[in-house]
Short mmCIF file of C-alpha atoms in Angstrom, two decimals:
data_model
loop_
_atom_site.label_atom_id
_atom_site.label_comp_id
_atom_site.label_asym_id
_atom_site.label_seq_id
_atom_site.Cartn_x
_atom_site.Cartn_y
_atom_site.Cartn_z
CA MET U 520 111.75 -134.97 32.93
CA HIS U 521 112.81 -132.46 30.30
CA ARG U 522 115.95 -130.30 30.63
CA LEU U 523 115.00 -127.05 28.88
CA PHE U 524 116.33 -123.64 27.96
CA ILE U 525 115.17 -120.78 25.76
CA GLY U 526 117.52 -119.41 23.14
CA LEU U 527 118.08 -117.45 19.99
CA ARG U 528 119.93 -118.91 17.01
CA PRO U 529 122.19 -116.67 14.93
CA PRO U 530 122.02 -116.97 11.15
CA HIS U 531 124.29 -119.34 9.22
CA THR U 532 126.80 -116.62 8.21
CA ILE U 533 127.39 -115.69 11.85
CA ARG U 534 127.69 -119.32 12.92
CA ALA U 535 130.22 -119.88 10.11
CA GLN U 536 132.22 -116.87 11.34
CA LEU U 537 132.28 -118.33 14.85
CA LEU U 538 133.20 -121.83 13.69
CA ALA U 539 136.14 -120.40 11.72
CA LEU U 540 137.82 -118.98 14.82
CA MET U 541 137.56 -122.13 16.93
CA GLY U 542 140.84 -123.81 17.71
CA GLY U 543 144.17 -123.30 19.37
CA VAL U 544 143.16 -124.21 22.91
CA PRO U 545 144.17 -127.77 23.83
CA ALA U 546 141.49 -129.87 25.54
CA ALA U 547 138.72 -127.39 24.63
CA ARG U 548 135.45 -129.00 23.56
CA TRP U 549 134.43 -126.67 20.75
CA GLN U 550 130.75 -126.23 20.05
CA SER U 551 129.32 -127.63 16.83
CA ASP U 552 127.17 -125.61 14.45
CA GLU U 553 124.06 -127.22 15.96
CA GLN U 554 125.08 -126.04 19.45
CA LEU U 555 125.67 -122.36 18.64
CA HIS U 556 122.99 -120.21 20.24
CA LEU U 557 122.45 -117.33 22.64
CA THR U 558 120.75 -118.55 25.82
CA LEU U 559 117.99 -116.20 26.93
CA ARG U 560 116.96 -118.27 29.92
CA TYR U 561 118.04 -121.61 31.36
CA ILE U 562 115.05 -123.45 32.82
CA GLY U 563 116.44 -126.82 33.91
CA GLU U 564 114.53 -130.02 34.48
CA VAL U 565 110.75 -129.86 34.38
CA SER U 566 107.92 -132.36 34.03
CA ALA U 567 106.23 -133.00 30.69
CA PRO U 568 103.09 -131.03 31.71
CA MET U 569 105.25 -128.05 32.77
CA ALA U 570 107.18 -128.26 29.46
CA GLU U 571 103.83 -128.01 27.64
CA ASP U 572 102.79 -125.04 29.78
CA ILE U 573 106.10 -123.32 29.02
CA ALA U 574 105.60 -123.85 25.29
CA MET U 575 102.05 -122.44 25.45
CA MET U 576 103.24 -119.40 27.43
CA LEU U 577 106.08 -118.70 24.97
CA ALA U 578 103.70 -119.03 22.01
CA ARG U 579 101.77 -116.03 23.40
CA LEU U 580 104.87 -113.89 23.96
CA HIS U 581 105.21 -110.94 21.57
CA ALA U 582 108.49 -109.07 21.23
CA PRO U 583 110.54 -107.39 18.51
CA ALA U 584 113.27 -109.44 16.85
CA PRO U 585 116.58 -108.16 18.24
CA VAL U 586 119.23 -106.96 15.81
CA ALA U 587 122.65 -107.86 17.20
CA GLN U 588 126.36 -107.97 16.40
CA LEU U 589 129.27 -110.05 17.62
CA ALA U 590 131.59 -108.08 19.89
CA GLY U 591 134.81 -109.67 21.16
CA VAL U 592 135.39 -112.84 23.10
CA GLY U 593 135.66 -113.67 26.77
CA ARG U 594 135.65 -116.40 29.37
CA PHE U 595 133.61 -117.54 32.31
CA ASP U 596 135.51 -118.72 35.36
CA LYS U 597 134.48 -120.91 38.26
CA LYS U 598 136.70 -121.01 41.31
CA GLY U 599 139.58 -119.39 39.42
CA ARG U 600 139.44 -121.80 36.47
CA THR U 601 138.17 -120.95 33.01
CA ASP U 602 135.31 -123.28 32.19
CA SER U 603 134.08 -121.75 28.93
CA LEU U 604 135.02 -119.38 26.11
CA TRP U 605 132.38 -117.22 24.47
CA ALA U 606 131.69 -114.57 21.84
CA GLY U 607 130.00 -111.42 23.09
CA VAL U 608 126.76 -110.14 21.57
CA VAL U 609 125.65 -106.49 21.56
CA PRO U 610 123.66 -104.32 22.01
CA VAL U 611 122.75 -105.61 25.46
CA ALA U 612 119.59 -103.54 26.07
CA PRO U 613 117.19 -105.19 23.55
CA LEU U 614 118.46 -108.66 24.49
CA ALA U 615 118.10 -107.90 28.19
CA ALA U 616 114.55 -106.63 27.56
CA LEU U 617 113.67 -109.90 25.83
CA HIS U 618 115.34 -111.87 28.64
CA ASN U 619 113.25 -109.97 31.20
CA LYS U 620 110.05 -110.54 29.22
CA VAL U 621 110.76 -114.29 29.09
CA ASN U 622 111.60 -114.28 32.82
CA ARG U 623 108.29 -112.57 33.65
CA ALA U 624 106.32 -115.03 31.47
CA LEU U 625 107.94 -118.01 33.18
CA ALA U 626 107.27 -116.49 36.60
CA LEU U 627 103.54 -116.62 35.78
CA LEU U 628 103.98 -120.40 35.62
CA GLY U 629 105.62 -120.45 39.05
CA LEU U 630 109.21 -120.75 37.84
CA PRO U 631 111.63 -118.61 39.86
CA PHE U 632 113.36 -115.63 38.28
CA GLU U 633 116.87 -116.36 37.08
CA GLU U 634 119.21 -114.76 39.59
CA ARG U 635 122.39 -114.68 37.53
CA SER U 636 123.31 -111.52 35.67
CA PHE U 637 122.34 -111.72 32.01
CA VAL U 638 125.45 -111.55 29.81
CA PRO U 639 124.52 -111.95 26.12
CA HIS U 640 126.98 -114.40 24.61
CA ILE U 641 127.37 -117.44 22.40
CA THR U 642 129.39 -120.23 23.99
CA LEU U 643 132.28 -121.32 21.77
CA ALA U 644 133.99 -123.95 23.92
CA ARG U 645 133.81 -125.73 27.22
CA LEU U 646 137.00 -126.51 29.10
CA PRO U 647 137.79 -129.32 31.51
CA ARG U 648 138.13 -128.32 35.14
CA SER U 649 141.82 -129.16 35.08
CA GLN U 650 142.53 -126.70 32.23
CA GLY U 651 142.93 -123.58 34.33
CA ALA U 652 143.52 -120.23 32.65
CA GLY U 653 146.71 -121.12 30.84
CA PRO U 654 148.54 -119.12 28.23
CA THR U 655 146.63 -120.66 25.29
CA ILE U 656 143.36 -119.30 26.68
CA ASP U 657 144.90 -115.86 27.15
CA ALA U 658 146.31 -116.04 23.61
CA PHE U 659 142.93 -117.05 22.17
CA ILE U 660 141.22 -114.12 23.90
CA ALA U 661 143.91 -111.67 22.78
CA GLN U 662 143.81 -112.96 19.19
CA HIS U 663 140.02 -112.59 18.92
CA ALA U 664 139.47 -109.55 21.16
CA THR U 665 138.34 -107.46 18.19
CA LEU U 666 135.82 -110.02 16.91
CA ALA U 667 132.97 -108.15 15.23
CA SER U 668 130.26 -108.84 12.71
CA ALA U 669 127.72 -107.12 10.55
CA PRO U 670 124.35 -106.66 12.25
CA PHE U 671 122.14 -109.75 12.17
CA ASN U 672 118.57 -110.59 13.14
CA LEU U 673 117.69 -113.04 15.88
CA ALA U 674 114.33 -113.79 14.34
CA HIS U 675 113.01 -116.72 16.39
CA LEU U 676 112.54 -117.62 20.03
CA ILE U 677 113.39 -121.31 20.43
CA LEU U 678 112.60 -123.75 23.22
CA PHE U 679 115.48 -126.22 23.35
CA GLU U 680 115.76 -129.53 25.15
CA SER U 681 119.25 -130.49 26.28
CA GLN U 682 120.34 -134.12 26.48
CA LEU U 683 123.61 -134.76 28.33
CA THR U 684 125.83 -137.38 26.69
CA SER U 685 129.40 -138.56 27.26
CA GLU U 686 130.47 -136.30 24.34
CA GLY U 687 128.69 -133.27 25.77
CA ALA U 688 125.22 -131.78 25.46
CA VAL U 689 122.97 -132.31 22.46
CA TYR U 690 120.46 -129.52 21.90
CA GLU U 691 117.16 -130.34 20.24
CA PRO U 692 114.79 -127.51 19.23
CA ARG U 693 111.34 -128.43 20.59
CA ALA U 694 109.37 -125.37 19.47
CA ARG U 695 110.08 -122.15 17.60
CA TRP U 696 108.20 -118.86 17.38
CA PRO U 697 108.88 -115.84 15.16
CA LEU U 698 109.77 -112.56 16.82
CA GLY U 699 108.81 -109.20 15.43
#
């Protein structure tokens, strides 16, 4: 089985900007440079033949390369506890259009539409369930609320495979296609 997702990788300068703001939240597992991406669609575990079909379908997908900017930081909560910190990415409309195009392509292979709302973001850190929403998380969000960047291109659609390890997930690009 292959645990897959489709993402976009920001350029080095943007990743360096994100890496520079990481810190100050005890117990946070900060993402490495290799992990920084914007997830367009999580797929999950699929068989090897389905992984090949997904790659072939994505190779035929044509879409413009989105131009984006970083815009603030935020958190995702589960059951009242912050489980991740992220950097926002705007504008939403072209990213949502690409997300929808990918969703429709995967539906042709029999994969269900993703039901969650699409929130363009780049995960910065994962937090243990026991962390809660303490003052250091609030301080981090307040300190970086005005995060912004120059516009940047998200020039490639990437099929990633995720391997779960005791230190966290390792993301391996399996295929890459130019957008635009």
